[in-house]
Short mmCIF file of C-alpha atoms in Angstrom, two decimals:
data_model
loop_
_atom_site.label_atom_id
_atom_site.label_comp_id
_atom_site.label_asym_id
_atom_site.label_seq_id
_atom_site.Cartn_x
_atom_site.Cartn_y
_atom_site.Cartn_z
CA UNK A 1 0.31 0.01 0.04
CA UNK A 2 1.21 3.22 -1.16
CA UNK A 3 0.69 6.98 -1.10
CA UNK A 4 -1.09 7.87 -4.25
CA UNK A 5 0.23 10.25 -6.87
CA UNK A 6 -2.35 10.62 -9.35
CA UNK A 7 -5.15 10.38 -6.58
CA UNK A 8 -3.67 12.92 -4.28
CA UNK A 9 -2.79 11.83 -0.64
CA UNK A 10 -5.49 8.33 -1.34
CA UNK A 11 -3.85 5.04 -0.47
CA UNK A 12 -3.12 2.85 -3.17
CA UNK A 13 -3.85 -0.97 -3.09
CA UNK A 14 -2.66 -3.23 -5.90
CA UNK A 15 -4.65 -6.38 -6.82
CA UNK A 16 -2.21 -8.58 -8.53
CA UNK A 17 -4.09 -10.85 -11.18
CA UNK A 18 -1.63 -10.44 -14.12
CA UNK A 19 -3.25 -8.93 -17.19
CA UNK A 20 -6.61 -8.27 -14.56
CA UNK A 21 -4.86 -6.53 -11.99
CA UNK A 22 -5.96 -3.32 -10.73
CA UNK A 23 -5.70 -0.75 -8.38
CA UNK A 24 -8.35 0.05 -5.25
CA UNK A 25 -7.92 3.54 -4.22
CA UNK A 26 -9.11 4.56 -0.81
CA UNK A 27 -9.55 8.17 0.71
CA UNK A 28 -12.19 10.86 1.12
CA UNK A 29 -13.63 12.33 -1.61
CA UNK A 30 -11.74 9.90 -4.34
CA UNK A 31 -15.24 9.52 -6.04
CA UNK A 32 -14.13 12.86 -7.71
CA UNK A 33 -11.41 11.38 -9.51
CA UNK A 34 -13.35 8.97 -11.21
CA UNK A 35 -12.69 10.23 -14.73
CA UNK A 36 -8.94 9.25 -13.53
CA UNK A 37 -9.48 5.75 -13.63
CA UNK A 38 -12.16 5.25 -16.20
CA UNK A 39 -10.92 2.27 -18.94
CA UNK A 40 -9.15 4.46 -22.15
CA UNK A 41 -10.76 4.32 -25.37
CA UNK A 42 -14.43 4.46 -23.46
CA UNK A 43 -16.42 7.16 -24.95
CA UNK A 44 -19.61 6.41 -22.89
CA UNK A 45 -20.40 4.93 -19.49
CA UNK A 46 -23.26 3.87 -17.79
CA UNK A 47 -23.61 4.96 -13.97
CA UNK A 48 -25.48 2.33 -12.29
CA UNK A 49 -26.28 3.56 -8.38
CA UNK A 50 -28.93 3.41 -5.80
CA UNK A 51 -31.79 5.49 -4.87
CA UNK A 52 -30.29 6.07 -1.20
CA UNK A 53 -26.48 6.90 -2.96
CA UNK A 54 -28.50 9.54 -5.34
CA UNK A 55 -30.60 10.89 -2.72
CA UNK A 56 -27.51 11.17 -0.40
CA UNK A 57 -25.81 13.43 -3.18
CA UNK A 58 -23.07 11.04 -4.17
CA UNK A 59 -22.65 11.67 -7.41
CA UNK A 60 -19.99 11.46 -9.76
CA UNK A 61 -18.54 12.27 -13.17
CA UNK A 62 -16.96 10.17 -15.18
CA UNK A 63 -15.83 12.68 -17.79
CA UNK A 64 -17.14 11.21 -20.94
CA UNK A 65 -20.66 11.01 -21.90
CA UNK A 66 -22.84 9.04 -19.23
CA UNK A 67 -25.78 8.11 -18.53
CA UNK A 68 -27.21 7.34 -14.82
CA UNK A 69 -29.53 4.35 -14.07
CA UNK A 70 -31.15 3.91 -10.75
CA UNK A 71 -31.98 0.88 -9.00
CA UNK A 72 -34.34 0.13 -5.67
CA UNK A 73 -32.10 -0.08 -2.54
CA UNK A 74 -31.64 -3.00 -1.11
CA UNK A 75 -30.62 -7.25 -1.68
CA UNK A 76 -33.79 -7.89 -3.73
CA UNK A 77 -32.59 -5.71 -6.43
CA UNK A 78 -29.97 -8.67 -7.23
CA UNK A 79 -32.36 -10.71 -9.96
CA UNK A 80 -32.02 -12.18 -13.36
CA UNK A 81 -34.90 -9.79 -14.37
CA UNK A 82 -33.11 -6.76 -13.27
CA UNK A 83 -29.97 -7.91 -14.96
CA UNK A 84 -32.56 -8.38 -18.19
CA UNK A 85 -33.76 -4.87 -17.78
CA UNK A 86 -30.17 -3.28 -17.42
CA UNK A 87 -28.68 -5.30 -20.82
CA UNK A 88 -31.93 -3.52 -22.28
CA UNK A 89 -31.69 -0.25 -21.42
CA UNK A 90 -28.00 -0.24 -22.17
CA UNK A 91 -28.41 -1.37 -25.50
CA UNK A 92 -31.17 1.05 -26.49
CA UNK A 93 -28.92 3.63 -25.89
CA UNK A 94 -26.23 2.28 -27.67
CA UNK A 95 -23.63 1.21 -25.32
CA UNK A 96 -20.86 -0.94 -26.93
CA UNK A 97 -18.39 -3.19 -26.22
CA UNK A 98 -15.49 -0.67 -26.02
CA UNK A 99 -17.33 1.33 -23.42
CA UNK A 100 -17.75 1.03 -19.60
CA UNK A 101 -20.11 0.68 -16.83
CA UNK A 102 -19.45 2.53 -13.37
CA UNK A 103 -21.24 1.34 -10.17
CA UNK A 104 -21.94 3.59 -7.26
CA UNK A 105 -23.29 2.28 -4.16
CA UNK A 106 -22.87 -0.71 -1.93
CA UNK A 107 -22.73 -4.31 -2.26
CA UNK A 108 -25.94 -5.05 -3.69
CA UNK A 109 -25.66 -2.75 -6.78
CA UNK A 110 -21.96 -4.01 -7.37
CA UNK A 111 -22.84 -7.61 -7.39
CA UNK A 112 -25.78 -6.67 -9.73
CA UNK A 113 -24.04 -3.92 -12.05
CA UNK A 114 -20.77 -5.98 -11.91
CA UNK A 115 -22.37 -9.25 -13.28
CA UNK A 116 -24.39 -7.15 -15.75
CA UNK A 117 -21.15 -5.81 -16.97
CA UNK A 118 -19.75 -9.64 -17.40
CA UNK A 119 -22.51 -10.63 -19.56
CA UNK A 120 -23.11 -7.44 -21.81
CA UNK A 121 -21.35 -7.95 -25.13
CA UNK A 122 -19.86 -10.95 -23.17
CA UNK A 123 -18.09 -8.65 -20.95
CA UNK A 124 -17.13 -4.97 -21.19
CA UNK A 125 -15.31 -2.66 -18.56
CA UNK A 126 -16.31 -1.71 -15.09
CA UNK A 127 -15.10 0.38 -12.28
CA UNK A 128 -16.78 0.22 -9.03
CA UNK A 129 -17.22 3.11 -6.50
CA UNK A 130 -17.98 1.75 -3.41
CA UNK A 131 -19.85 4.00 -0.61
CA UNK A 132 -20.60 1.47 2.24
CA UNK A 133 -17.76 -0.11 4.37
CA UNK A 134 -18.97 -3.52 3.81
CA UNK A 135 -18.74 -2.86 -0.13
CA UNK A 136 -15.37 -1.13 0.74
CA UNK A 137 -13.61 -3.94 2.38
CA UNK A 138 -15.51 -6.77 0.91
CA UNK A 139 -17.90 -6.76 -2.35
CA UNK A 140 -15.81 -4.37 -4.38
CA UNK A 141 -12.71 -6.15 -4.17
CA UNK A 142 -12.01 -9.93 -6.05
CA UNK A 143 -14.03 -9.83 -8.91
CA UNK A 144 -17.29 -11.96 -7.93
CA UNK A 145 -20.51 -10.88 -8.96
CA UNK A 146 -23.80 -12.47 -8.99
CA UNK A 147 -27.51 -12.06 -8.34
CA UNK A 148 -30.25 -14.41 -6.38
CA UNK A 149 -32.42 -17.07 -7.33
CA UNK A 150 -35.99 -18.13 -5.20
CA UNK A 151 -33.62 -21.13 -4.57
CA UNK A 152 -30.67 -19.38 -3.07
CA UNK A 153 -28.65 -16.29 -2.69
CA UNK A 154 -25.55 -15.64 -5.33
CA UNK A 155 -26.25 -18.76 -7.15
CA UNK A 156 -25.93 -17.07 -10.81
CA UNK A 157 -22.82 -14.94 -11.29
CA UNK A 158 -19.38 -14.71 -12.57
CA UNK A 159 -16.15 -13.42 -11.93
CA UNK A 160 -15.77 -10.45 -13.63
CA UNK A 161 -12.42 -7.94 -12.00
CA UNK A 162 -12.89 -4.28 -12.49
CA UNK A 163 -10.22 -2.04 -14.19
CA UNK A 164 -10.42 0.00 -10.70
CA UNK A 165 -11.95 0.70 -7.57
CA UNK A 166 -12.79 4.17 -5.61
CA UNK A 167 -13.25 3.40 -1.76
CA UNK A 168 -14.45 6.87 -0.92
CA UNK A 169 -14.26 6.89 2.68
CA UNK A 170 -16.50 10.61 2.88
CA UNK A 171 -19.61 8.57 1.63
CA UNK A 172 -19.33 6.58 4.89
CA UNK A 173 -20.39 9.74 6.80
CA UNK A 174 -24.23 9.35 4.94
CA UNK A 175 -24.17 5.84 6.38
CA UNK A 176 -26.91 4.90 8.79
CA UNK A 177 -25.37 3.29 12.42
CA UNK A 178 -26.43 0.15 11.22
CA UNK A 179 -25.17 0.17 7.83
CA UNK A 180 -21.94 1.06 9.27
CA UNK A 181 -22.23 -1.83 11.54
CA UNK A 182 -22.83 -4.38 8.91
CA UNK A 183 -19.17 -3.45 7.48
CA UNK A 184 -17.97 -3.64 11.04
CA UNK A 185 -18.57 -7.30 11.13
CA UNK A 186 -16.69 -8.12 8.23
CA UNK A 187 -13.90 -5.43 9.47
CA UNK A 188 -13.56 -7.95 12.52
CA UNK A 189 -12.89 -11.05 10.74
CA UNK A 190 -9.49 -9.15 8.95
CA UNK A 191 -8.16 -8.97 12.63
CA UNK A 192 -7.98 -12.87 12.26
CA UNK A 193 -7.13 -13.69 8.74
CA UNK A 194 -4.09 -11.68 9.06
CA UNK A 195 -2.04 -10.34 12.14
CA UNK A 196 -2.69 -7.20 10.75
CA UNK A 197 -2.54 -4.50 13.76
CA UNK A 198 -5.89 -3.07 12.54
CA UNK A 199 -6.72 -1.44 16.36
CA UNK A 200 -3.91 0.71 15.90
CA UNK A 201 -5.16 2.09 12.71
CA UNK A 202 -6.71 5.22 11.94
CA UNK A 203 -10.10 4.13 9.77
CA UNK A 204 -8.82 4.72 6.38
CA UNK A 205 -5.50 2.94 7.21
CA UNK A 206 -7.83 0.12 8.41
CA UNK A 207 -9.94 0.09 5.27
CA UNK A 208 -6.94 -0.27 3.26
CA UNK A 209 -5.31 -2.63 5.12
CA UNK A 210 -8.39 -4.78 4.70
CA UNK A 211 -8.48 -4.27 1.12
CA UNK A 212 -4.68 -5.53 1.19
CA UNK A 213 -5.55 -8.33 3.19
CA UNK A 214 -8.17 -9.37 0.74
CA UNK A 215 -6.17 -8.40 -2.32
CA UNK A 216 -3.31 -10.67 -1.27
CA UNK A 217 -5.77 -13.96 -0.72
CA UNK A 218 -7.50 -13.29 -4.04
CA UNK A 219 -4.54 -13.04 -5.97
CA UNK A 220 -3.37 -16.63 -4.42
CA UNK A 221 -7.11 -17.73 -5.26
CA UNK A 222 -8.65 -15.97 -7.88
CA UNK A 223 -11.50 -18.68 -8.52
CA UNK A 224 -12.17 -19.83 -5.04
CA UNK A 225 -10.67 -23.19 -5.31
CA UNK A 226 -8.68 -23.51 -2.17
CA UNK A 227 -7.32 -20.44 0.19
CA UNK A 228 -10.03 -18.09 -0.64
CA UNK A 229 -12.88 -19.77 1.74
CA UNK A 230 -10.62 -18.40 4.43
CA UNK A 231 -12.96 -15.26 3.84
CA UNK A 232 -15.63 -16.97 4.77
CA UNK A 233 -14.55 -16.85 7.97
CA UNK A 234 -17.44 -16.34 10.72
CA UNK A 235 -19.87 -16.66 7.86
CA UNK A 236 -21.13 -20.16 8.23
CA UNK A 237 -23.37 -19.43 11.61
CA UNK A 238 -24.15 -16.12 9.69
CA UNK A 239 -25.44 -17.49 6.85
CA UNK A 240 -27.69 -20.14 8.96
CA UNK A 241 -28.59 -17.06 10.84
CA UNK A 242 -29.87 -15.07 7.89
CA UNK A 243 -31.25 -17.79 6.36
CA UNK A 244 -33.61 -18.62 9.07
CA UNK A 245 -34.31 -14.99 9.42
CA UNK A 246 -36.67 -13.32 12.27
CA UNK A 247 -33.21 -12.47 14.34
CA UNK A 248 -33.47 -8.74 13.13
CA UNK A 249 -29.52 -8.99 12.48
CA UNK A 250 -27.72 -7.40 9.45
CA UNK A 251 -25.16 -9.26 7.97
CA UNK A 252 -22.09 -7.80 9.63
CA UNK A 253 -23.90 -8.44 12.93
CA UNK A 254 -24.44 -12.06 12.17
CA UNK A 255 -21.02 -12.15 11.04
CA UNK A 256 -19.98 -11.08 14.29
CA UNK A 257 -21.86 -13.79 15.83
CA UNK A 258 -20.44 -16.14 13.90
CA UNK A 259 -16.77 -15.15 14.44
CA UNK A 260 -17.26 -15.61 18.31
CA UNK A 261 -19.08 -18.89 17.74
CA UNK A 262 -16.29 -20.44 15.25
CA UNK A 263 -13.91 -19.71 17.97
CA UNK A 264 -15.79 -21.54 20.83
CA UNK A 265 -16.04 -24.38 18.48
CA UNK A 266 -12.45 -24.14 17.72
CA UNK A 267 -11.66 -24.32 21.15
CA UNK A 268 -13.91 -27.15 22.19
CA UNK A 269 -12.32 -28.71 19.18
CA UNK A 270 -8.53 -28.22 20.67
CA UNK A 271 -7.47 -25.89 18.17
CA UNK A 272 -6.71 -22.82 20.22
CA UNK A 273 -6.88 -21.78 23.84
CA UNK A 274 -8.91 -19.72 25.61
CA UNK A 275 -7.10 -16.61 25.53
CA UNK A 276 -7.60 -17.01 21.62
CA UNK A 277 -11.12 -16.99 22.13
CA UNK A 278 -11.30 -14.10 24.45
CA UNK A 279 -9.61 -12.05 21.82
CA UNK A 280 -12.20 -12.87 19.62
CA UNK A 281 -14.87 -11.46 21.78
CA UNK A 282 -12.97 -8.63 22.43
CA UNK A 283 -12.52 -7.49 19.11
CA UNK A 284 -15.95 -8.15 18.02
CA UNK A 285 -17.18 -6.16 21.16
CA UNK A 286 -14.98 -3.41 20.50
CA UNK A 287 -16.76 -2.85 17.14
CA UNK A 288 -20.14 -2.53 19.46
CA UNK A 289 -21.06 -5.69 17.40
CA UNK A 290 -23.38 -8.68 19.46
CA UNK A 291 -20.95 -11.61 20.79
CA UNK A 292 -24.27 -13.88 21.65
CA UNK A 293 -26.99 -15.92 19.66
CA UNK A 294 -29.84 -14.14 19.77
CA UNK A 295 -31.95 -15.53 22.67
CA UNK A 296 -34.70 -17.23 20.84
CA UNK A 297 -32.61 -18.93 17.94
CA UNK A 298 -33.37 -22.19 17.43
CA UNK A 299 -29.84 -23.66 17.73
CA UNK A 300 -31.11 -27.15 16.10
CA UNK A 301 -32.58 -25.67 13.09
CA UNK A 302 -29.21 -23.54 12.75
CA UNK A 303 -27.24 -26.90 12.90
CA UNK A 304 -29.58 -28.00 10.28
CA UNK A 305 -28.68 -25.33 7.86
CA UNK A 306 -24.97 -25.55 8.14
CA UNK A 307 -25.36 -28.42 5.41
CA UNK A 308 -26.96 -25.86 3.04
CA UNK A 309 -23.83 -23.56 3.22
CA UNK A 310 -21.71 -23.30 0.08
CA UNK A 311 -18.57 -24.77 1.51
CA UNK A 312 -20.11 -28.13 2.52
CA UNK A 313 -19.36 -30.37 -0.22
CA UNK A 314 -17.81 -32.85 1.61
CA UNK A 315 -20.04 -32.68 5.01
CA UNK A 316 -20.34 -29.95 7.13
CA UNK A 317 -17.33 -27.47 6.94
CA UNK A 318 -16.24 -24.69 9.10
CA UNK A 319 -13.37 -22.09 8.76
CA UNK A 320 -11.91 -22.57 12.18
CA UNK A 321 -8.76 -20.68 13.53
CA UNK A 322 -5.88 -23.10 14.72
CA UNK A 323 -1.86 -23.36 15.51
CA UNK A 324 -1.87 -22.80 11.32
CA UNK A 325 -4.46 -20.16 10.96
CA UNK A 326 -7.38 -20.51 9.30
CA UNK A 327 -8.41 -23.90 7.93
CA UNK A 328 -11.61 -25.54 6.66
CA UNK A 329 -12.30 -28.76 9.16
CA UNK A 330 -14.95 -31.29 8.53
CA UNK A 331 -16.30 -34.10 10.55
CA UNK A 332 -17.31 -32.18 13.64
CA UNK A 333 -20.05 -33.88 15.52
CA UNK A 334 -23.24 -32.04 15.50
CA UNK A 335 -23.69 -32.58 18.97
CA UNK A 336 -20.43 -30.47 19.72
CA UNK A 337 -21.87 -27.97 17.20
CA UNK A 338 -25.20 -28.05 19.28
CA UNK A 339 -23.40 -27.95 22.35
CA UNK A 340 -21.36 -24.65 21.55
CA UNK A 341 -24.47 -22.62 20.17
CA UNK A 342 -25.89 -23.01 23.42
CA UNK A 343 -22.86 -22.09 25.25
CA UNK A 344 -23.09 -18.70 23.40
CA UNK A 345 -26.53 -17.89 23.57
#
């Protein structure tokens, strides 16, 4: 991570993927420098954004002819119907394969616009302007795009790397507290994926460090065939809580509980000591996030949902901390999973 020159004092984080490499720029107001990172040769740019982002005044200027396409807010926008609608609007406007798409917003709009860019004309160039904490440290980096089906989340998608990412930390001031907490849950995860010393860093540097950690993992495993699974640390329980529903937890809050559960499970499996469990609780609670299972959670139902997690190819699989770091662990006794859930209630 180095201080930027073309983008003033923004922090630059390179994502090294050979000919698909790109830079992530982190800092206040970097969205105003969009024209500097729009892919060369693009004469038109389709700006896809969300209603709440537009209402907050988070506008961008790509420096070439552009048109703004506004979606609704929330996860429900991620449908194949929305992809078709955007593709048709792009075609009617005359967007060509030499042009580009810019997504401005959080993870839902980057997922939707990124997948649309991946399939329109069999792939056109893409830039992300991430305006939420969750989007900046997770959704906008790594090239995973996708939409949902009635049968499940992100079941249709593509790996499509952007040409550049702008993480505008100024935009975080517009977020409601619950949206900020959702990003903090993912930030807590990075404390354990790498010995990053995140606690001592100011927010902008902390975001850039999280991006750098993810960039290094993605560079090692772009297509999620192995090591990239560590980015799902804490997510097995989180996804089960989200799938079960009714617990009034945002994604990051569910991840926070999942991190504490994963630590307790690793301790009971003899992989880490009590001090390491306490460290998980300290980090999670330090972000003002929950550390306990909701009081009314159906523990048995959650254990049943573990088998539907996307990592569960050869049985229920957890990413667990241990002497060699976070690793995939299978073959855990369901009784131990249930007992550990009750222990964090």
